[in-house]
Amino acid sequence: MRILFVLCLICCGLAGYRIAIRSLVHRVGVAPTLGLAVVVLGLVAVGLIGWRLAAGRSLDRWCARNGWSPAAARAAWPWTPQQTPPGAVTVRFAAVKTLRGLSITVGELSWTRDGLGGSVEKPNGDGVFTVVRLPKSYPATAVQRRRTVGRRRAGEDEFLRKFRFIVDEPYFAHQLADPALRAAHLTGRVPRWAIVGDELYTVVASRLPLRPTQMVRATEQALHLLRLLGIRPPDAA
C-alpha cells in the first residue's frame, strides 16, 4: 500500500508539474522555465535514487533478521546460454536461505537483448528471481508463457493457449498434465519456471525495488511448485 501511495503522489506531482511549466512559459519565457525544469527533474531523480537506496538498506536489515545471507551474483543462466549475449543479465541483489533442507536463493535482476529468452514476456526488463537447489538432477524442463496469445476458441485448452512446455525427456509428463499444476499457472499461484540439472529457476517481472513481501511470496511459490511437481524436499515427512 505504501508503494501505491508513493506512485500516486508521483503521478499527481507530474501532472501538476506539467501544468506549472505551461504557466511559467507564458509568464517568464522559455529559457528560465527550461532551467527550472532541469533543476526540478534533477531533484526528483535524486529523490528516487535515495528512495531505492533506503529500500535496499531496509531489505538488508530484514534479511539479517530472518536468516537470509548474501549470495554471490550469478554470472550464467540456463536459458539459451549459447545465444545469451554477454552482460545481457545483471543480478543486482541475491540472498540465500536453507528451508526444509533446500538451498533457496531469491534476488533482483535485470535483462536486456532478450537475455532470458522465452522465460519472460519482454526482451528487456527487471524482475525477481528464485533459484532452488534440488535434491537431485532432473531432465531439462520448462513452462513458458506464450508471447503472442491468440483469441480463445471453443473447446480450446486454456493452459496450452497461454503456455507452452519444453521437455528433453518425458520425466514430468504426468505432472505437466495435472489439472492442479495447470490451474496454478492460469491463476498466477506459480510463476513460469525451468529446471536445469539440480536447480529450479523462476523469474517474475517487476519494476519496483525488491521487498521482503516479494521474497516471501517468491519462496512460497517455489515450494508450492515443487509440491505440484512431486519433488520432495530432503526433510519432508
mmCIF file of C-alpha atoms in Angstrom:
data_model
loop_
_atom_site.group_PDB
_atom_site.id
_atom_site.type_symbol
_atom_site.label_atom_id
_atom_site.label_comp_id
_atom_site.label_asym_id
_atom_site.label_seq_id
_atom_site.Cartn_x
_atom_site.Cartn_y
_atom_site.Cartn_z
ATOM 1 C CA MET A 1 0.000 0.000 0.000
ATOM 2 C CA ARG A 2 2.860 2.378 0.772
ATOM 3 C CA ILE A 3 4.318 1.814 -2.699
ATOM 4 C CA LEU A 4 0.966 2.540 -4.347
ATOM 5 C CA PHE A 5 0.616 5.717 -2.298
ATOM 6 C CA VAL A 6 4.067 6.882 -3.404
ATOM 7 C CA LEU A 7 3.275 6.113 -7.047
ATOM 8 C CA CYS A 8 0.025 8.072 -6.798
ATOM 9 C CA LEU A 9 1.914 11.032 -5.347
ATOM 10 C CA ILE A 10 4.445 10.848 -8.187
ATOM 11 C CA CYS A 11 1.693 10.783 -10.832
ATOM 12 C CA CYS A 12 -0.121 13.712 -9.233
ATOM 13 C CA GLY A 13 3.142 15.607 -8.936
ATOM 14 C CA LEU A 14 3.989 15.063 -12.601
ATOM 15 C CA ALA A 15 0.555 16.262 -13.660
ATOM 16 C CA GLY A 16 0.926 19.396 -11.550
ATOM 17 C CA TYR A 17 4.464 19.877 -12.827
ATOM 18 C CA ARG A 18 3.264 19.848 -16.427
ATOM 19 C CA ILE A 19 0.584 22.446 -15.719
ATOM 20 C CA ALA A 20 3.057 24.649 -13.842
ATOM 21 C CA ILE A 21 5.589 24.511 -16.708
ATOM 22 C CA ARG A 22 2.980 25.665 -19.217
ATOM 23 C CA SER A 23 2.018 28.548 -16.966
ATOM 24 C CA LEU A 24 5.637 29.621 -16.434
ATOM 25 C CA VAL A 25 6.364 29.603 -20.174
ATOM 26 C CA HIS A 26 3.637 32.182 -20.696
ATOM 27 C CA ARG A 27 4.813 34.314 -17.760
ATOM 28 C CA VAL A 28 8.638 34.308 -17.775
ATOM 29 C CA GLY A 29 9.601 32.777 -21.122
ATOM 30 C CA VAL A 30 11.086 29.545 -22.359
ATOM 31 C CA ALA A 31 14.723 29.792 -21.153
ATOM 32 C CA PRO A 32 14.030 30.414 -17.428
ATOM 33 C CA THR A 33 11.336 27.751 -17.486
ATOM 34 C CA LEU A 34 13.713 25.186 -19.003
ATOM 35 C CA GLY A 35 16.321 25.977 -16.337
ATOM 36 C CA LEU A 36 13.787 25.492 -13.567
ATOM 37 C CA ALA A 37 12.517 22.290 -15.187
ATOM 38 C CA VAL A 38 16.033 20.821 -15.237
ATOM 39 C CA VAL A 39 16.520 21.642 -11.546
ATOM 40 C CA VAL A 40 13.203 20.083 -10.548
ATOM 41 C CA LEU A 41 13.836 16.933 -12.584
ATOM 42 C CA GLY A 42 17.280 16.640 -11.018
ATOM 43 C CA LEU A 43 15.776 16.841 -7.531
ATOM 44 C CA VAL A 44 13.216 14.205 -8.446
ATOM 45 C CA ALA A 45 15.961 11.895 -9.769
ATOM 46 C CA VAL A 46 17.982 12.347 -6.558
ATOM 47 C CA GLY A 47 14.866 11.581 -4.519
ATOM 48 C CA LEU A 48 14.166 8.389 -6.457
ATOM 49 C CA ILE A 49 17.763 7.221 -6.064
ATOM 50 C CA GLY A 50 17.590 7.927 -2.333
ATOM 51 C CA TRP A 51 14.308 6.017 -2.082
ATOM 52 C CA ARG A 52 15.818 2.991 -3.809
ATOM 53 C CA LEU A 53 18.917 3.071 -1.591
ATOM 54 C CA ALA A 54 16.738 3.300 1.521
ATOM 55 C CA ALA A 55 14.683 0.335 0.285
ATOM 56 C CA GLY A 56 17.909 -1.627 -0.224
ATOM 57 C CA ARG A 57 19.138 -0.887 3.312
ATOM 58 C CA SER A 58 15.764 -1.869 4.742
ATOM 59 C CA LEU A 59 15.867 -5.144 2.796
ATOM 60 C CA ASP A 60 19.382 -5.893 4.081
ATOM 61 C CA ARG A 61 18.204 -5.442 7.673
ATOM 62 C CA TRP A 62 15.180 -7.669 7.099
ATOM 63 C CA CYS A 63 17.360 -10.397 5.560
ATOM 64 C CA ALA A 64 19.744 -10.305 8.527
ATOM 65 C CA ARG A 65 16.848 -10.668 10.990
ATOM 66 C CA ASN A 66 15.232 -13.533 9.082
ATOM 67 C CA GLY A 67 18.184 -15.788 8.358
ATOM 68 C CA TRP A 68 18.974 -14.768 4.770
ATOM 69 C CA SER A 69 22.663 -14.475 3.864
ATOM 70 C CA PRO A 70 24.223 -12.542 0.948
ATOM 71 C CA ALA A 71 24.718 -14.745 -2.111
ATOM 72 C CA ALA A 72 27.311 -14.304 -4.820
ATOM 73 C CA ALA A 73 25.891 -12.815 -8.015
ATOM 74 C CA ARG A 74 25.194 -15.428 -10.687
ATOM 75 C CA ALA A 75 27.007 -14.760 -13.941
ATOM 76 C CA ALA A 76 25.392 -17.513 -16.020
ATOM 77 C CA TRP A 77 21.785 -18.506 -16.645
ATOM 78 C CA PRO A 78 20.443 -21.748 -18.060
ATOM 79 C CA TRP A 79 18.027 -20.307 -20.629
ATOM 80 C CA THR A 80 19.512 -20.478 -24.130
ATOM 81 C CA PRO A 81 23.058 -19.972 -22.763
ATOM 82 C CA GLN A 82 24.705 -20.208 -26.161
ATOM 83 C CA GLN A 83 22.508 -17.422 -27.519
ATOM 84 C CA THR A 84 22.587 -15.130 -24.486
ATOM 85 C CA PRO A 85 24.693 -12.016 -25.241
ATOM 86 C CA PRO A 86 27.451 -11.288 -22.674
ATOM 87 C CA GLY A 87 26.210 -8.917 -19.991
ATOM 88 C CA ALA A 88 22.575 -9.327 -21.005
ATOM 89 C CA VAL A 89 21.577 -10.470 -17.491
ATOM 90 C CA THR A 90 22.615 -8.482 -14.413
ATOM 91 C CA VAL A 91 21.974 -9.581 -10.825
ATOM 92 C CA ARG A 92 21.558 -6.561 -8.533
ATOM 93 C CA PHE A 93 20.828 -8.417 -5.287
ATOM 94 C CA ALA A 94 20.785 -12.027 -4.137
ATOM 95 C CA ALA A 95 20.256 -13.689 -0.754
ATOM 96 C CA VAL A 96 20.210 -17.367 0.186
ATOM 97 C CA LYS A 97 18.486 -19.364 2.912
ATOM 98 C CA THR A 98 18.003 -23.064 3.685
ATOM 99 C CA LEU A 99 14.363 -24.104 4.070
ATOM 100 C CA ARG A 100 13.147 -27.688 4.504
ATOM 101 C CA GLY A 101 16.624 -28.900 3.558
ATOM 102 C CA LEU A 102 16.662 -26.907 0.300
ATOM 103 C CA SER A 103 19.002 -24.040 -0.521
ATOM 104 C CA ILE A 104 16.823 -21.213 -1.897
ATOM 105 C CA THR A 105 18.233 -18.072 -3.482
ATOM 106 C CA VAL A 106 15.978 -15.062 -4.100
ATOM 107 C CA GLY A 107 17.119 -11.844 -5.696
ATOM 108 C CA GLU A 108 16.621 -8.978 -8.097
ATOM 109 C CA LEU A 109 17.863 -8.878 -11.680
ATOM 110 C CA SER A 110 17.547 -7.024 -14.948
ATOM 111 C CA TRP A 111 17.907 -8.271 -18.511
ATOM 112 C CA THR A 112 18.343 -6.791 -21.975
ATOM 113 C CA ARG A 113 18.571 -8.089 -25.550
ATOM 114 C CA ASP A 114 16.236 -10.971 -24.761
ATOM 115 C CA GLY A 115 18.789 -12.327 -22.286
ATOM 116 C CA LEU A 116 16.273 -14.652 -20.616
ATOM 117 C CA GLY A 117 14.667 -15.885 -23.822
ATOM 118 C CA GLY A 118 11.193 -17.335 -23.504
ATOM 119 C CA SER A 119 11.327 -17.368 -19.705
ATOM 120 C CA VAL A 120 9.941 -13.803 -19.703
ATOM 121 C CA GLU A 121 7.446 -11.959 -21.885
ATOM 122 C CA LYS A 122 9.587 -8.947 -22.839
ATOM 123 C CA PRO A 123 13.153 -8.773 -24.215
ATOM 124 C CA ASN A 124 14.120 -6.070 -21.666
ATOM 125 C CA GLY A 125 13.032 -5.689 -18.079
ATOM 126 C CA ASP A 126 13.546 -6.078 -14.352
ATOM 127 C CA GLY A 127 12.303 -8.751 -12.010
ATOM 128 C CA VAL A 128 12.582 -11.093 -9.055
ATOM 129 C CA PHE A 129 14.258 -14.461 -9.490
ATOM 130 C CA THR A 130 14.305 -17.642 -7.429
ATOM 131 C CA VAL A 131 16.791 -20.499 -7.615
ATOM 132 C CA VAL A 132 16.138 -23.723 -5.672
ATOM 133 C CA ARG A 133 18.848 -26.359 -5.357
ATOM 134 C CA LEU A 134 17.039 -29.670 -5.809
ATOM 135 C CA PRO A 135 17.832 -32.986 -4.075
ATOM 136 C CA LYS A 136 18.988 -34.488 -7.399
ATOM 137 C CA SER A 137 19.301 -33.679 -11.092
ATOM 138 C CA TYR A 138 16.289 -33.857 -13.410
ATOM 139 C CA PRO A 139 15.826 -33.713 -17.186
ATOM 140 C CA ALA A 140 15.671 -30.166 -18.529
ATOM 141 C CA THR A 141 12.057 -28.976 -18.372
ATOM 142 C CA ALA A 142 10.407 -25.548 -18.597
ATOM 143 C CA VAL A 143 6.998 -23.896 -18.709
ATOM 144 C CA GLN A 144 6.929 -20.588 -20.581
ATOM 145 C CA ARG A 145 4.140 -18.133 -21.274
ATOM 146 C CA ARG A 146 3.450 -17.564 -24.943
ATOM 147 C CA ARG A 147 4.346 -14.035 -26.003
ATOM 148 C CA THR A 148 1.507 -13.965 -28.504
ATOM 149 C CA VAL A 149 -1.788 -15.388 -27.271
ATOM 150 C CA GLY A 150 -4.487 -15.885 -29.874
ATOM 151 C CA ARG A 151 -8.206 -15.416 -29.407
ATOM 152 C CA ARG A 152 -9.835 -18.205 -27.427
ATOM 153 C CA ARG A 153 -11.745 -20.790 -29.424
ATOM 154 C CA ALA A 154 -14.485 -23.098 -28.208
ATOM 155 C CA GLY A 155 -13.103 -26.200 -26.543
ATOM 156 C CA GLU A 156 -9.507 -24.965 -26.646
ATOM 157 C CA ASP A 157 -7.240 -25.869 -23.722
ATOM 158 C CA GLU A 158 -6.679 -22.572 -21.879
ATOM 159 C CA PHE A 159 -3.330 -23.695 -20.480
ATOM 160 C CA LEU A 160 -1.964 -24.646 -23.904
ATOM 161 C CA ARG A 161 -3.337 -21.410 -25.345
ATOM 162 C CA LYS A 162 -1.347 -19.294 -22.873
ATOM 163 C CA PHE A 163 1.622 -21.515 -22.030
ATOM 164 C CA ARG A 164 3.985 -23.937 -23.644
ATOM 165 C CA PHE A 165 6.207 -26.519 -22.027
ATOM 166 C CA ILE A 166 9.640 -27.642 -23.152
ATOM 167 C CA VAL A 167 10.949 -31.072 -22.168
ATOM 168 C CA ASP A 168 14.083 -33.031 -23.009
ATOM 169 C CA GLU A 169 12.596 -36.242 -21.640
ATOM 170 C CA PRO A 170 9.002 -37.077 -20.598
ATOM 171 C CA TYR A 171 10.006 -37.298 -16.920
ATOM 172 C CA PHE A 172 7.425 -34.724 -15.761
ATOM 173 C CA ALA A 173 4.831 -35.623 -18.405
ATOM 174 C CA HIS A 174 2.164 -36.692 -15.899
ATOM 175 C CA GLN A 175 2.760 -33.622 -13.692
ATOM 176 C CA LEU A 176 2.523 -31.275 -16.676
ATOM 177 C CA ALA A 177 -0.855 -32.795 -17.494
ATOM 178 C CA ASP A 178 -2.051 -32.452 -13.893
ATOM 179 C CA PRO A 179 -5.063 -30.085 -13.615
ATOM 180 C CA ALA A 180 -3.770 -28.658 -10.316
ATOM 181 C CA LEU A 181 -0.479 -27.536 -11.871
ATOM 182 C CA ARG A 182 -2.208 -26.053 -14.894
ATOM 183 C CA ALA A 183 -4.729 -24.226 -12.715
ATOM 184 C CA ALA A 184 -1.887 -22.826 -10.587
ATOM 185 C CA HIS A 185 -0.296 -21.342 -13.716
ATOM 186 C CA LEU A 186 -3.561 -19.927 -15.036
ATOM 187 C CA THR A 187 -4.401 -18.258 -11.708
ATOM 188 C CA GLY A 188 -0.869 -16.949 -11.103
ATOM 189 C CA ARG A 189 -0.189 -19.025 -7.989
ATOM 190 C CA VAL A 190 3.067 -20.223 -9.532
ATOM 191 C CA PRO A 191 5.341 -18.396 -11.994
ATOM 192 C CA ARG A 192 6.892 -19.732 -15.150
ATOM 193 C CA TRP A 193 9.844 -21.950 -14.381
ATOM 194 C CA ALA A 194 12.732 -24.005 -15.712
ATOM 195 C CA ILE A 195 14.639 -26.955 -14.310
ATOM 196 C CA VAL A 196 18.237 -27.382 -15.417
ATOM 197 C CA GLY A 197 20.255 -30.111 -13.728
ATOM 198 C CA ASP A 198 19.670 -29.889 -9.992
ATOM 199 C CA GLU A 199 18.273 -26.338 -9.970
ATOM 200 C CA LEU A 200 14.808 -24.877 -10.453
ATOM 201 C CA TYR A 201 14.610 -21.262 -11.673
ATOM 202 C CA THR A 202 11.753 -18.771 -11.741
ATOM 203 C CA VAL A 203 11.601 -15.123 -12.841
ATOM 204 C CA VAL A 204 8.730 -12.687 -12.233
ATOM 205 C CA ALA A 205 8.842 -9.275 -13.923
ATOM 206 C CA SER A 206 8.674 -6.288 -11.544
ATOM 207 C CA ARG A 207 9.787 -2.658 -11.895
ATOM 208 C CA LEU A 208 9.707 -1.953 -8.148
ATOM 209 C CA PRO A 209 12.690 -2.457 -5.814
ATOM 210 C CA LEU A 210 12.782 -5.898 -4.224
ATOM 211 C CA ARG A 211 10.851 -6.002 -0.936
ATOM 212 C CA PRO A 212 10.556 -8.583 1.874
ATOM 213 C CA THR A 213 6.998 -9.404 0.822
ATOM 214 C CA GLN A 214 8.233 -10.286 -2.664
ATOM 215 C CA MET A 215 10.960 -12.532 -1.235
ATOM 216 C CA VAL A 216 8.439 -14.358 0.939
ATOM 217 C CA ARG A 217 5.999 -14.741 -1.960
ATOM 218 C CA ALA A 218 8.724 -15.970 -4.334
ATOM 219 C CA THR A 219 9.836 -18.567 -1.765
ATOM 220 C CA GLU A 220 6.307 -19.775 -1.112
ATOM 221 C CA GLN A 221 5.573 -20.055 -4.829
ATOM 222 C CA ALA A 222 8.742 -22.060 -5.457
ATOM 223 C CA LEU A 223 7.930 -24.513 -2.651
ATOM 224 C CA HIS A 224 4.342 -24.838 -3.888
ATOM 225 C CA LEU A 225 5.623 -25.525 -7.385
ATOM 226 C CA LEU A 226 7.861 -28.296 -6.065
ATOM 227 C CA ARG A 227 4.849 -29.914 -4.392
ATOM 228 C CA LEU A 228 2.891 -29.782 -7.644
ATOM 229 C CA LEU A 229 5.818 -31.359 -9.500
ATOM 230 C CA GLY A 230 6.114 -34.122 -6.936
ATOM 231 C CA ILE A 231 9.623 -33.107 -5.854
ATOM 232 C CA ARG A 232 10.003 -33.844 -2.132
ATOM 233 C CA PRO A 233 12.436 -31.785 -0.044
ATOM 234 C CA PRO A 234 15.070 -33.795 1.868
ATOM 235 C CA ASP A 235 13.388 -33.222 5.235
ATOM 236 C CA ALA A 236 9.824 -33.902 4.020
ATOM 237 C CA ALA A 237 7.968 -36.272 6.295
#
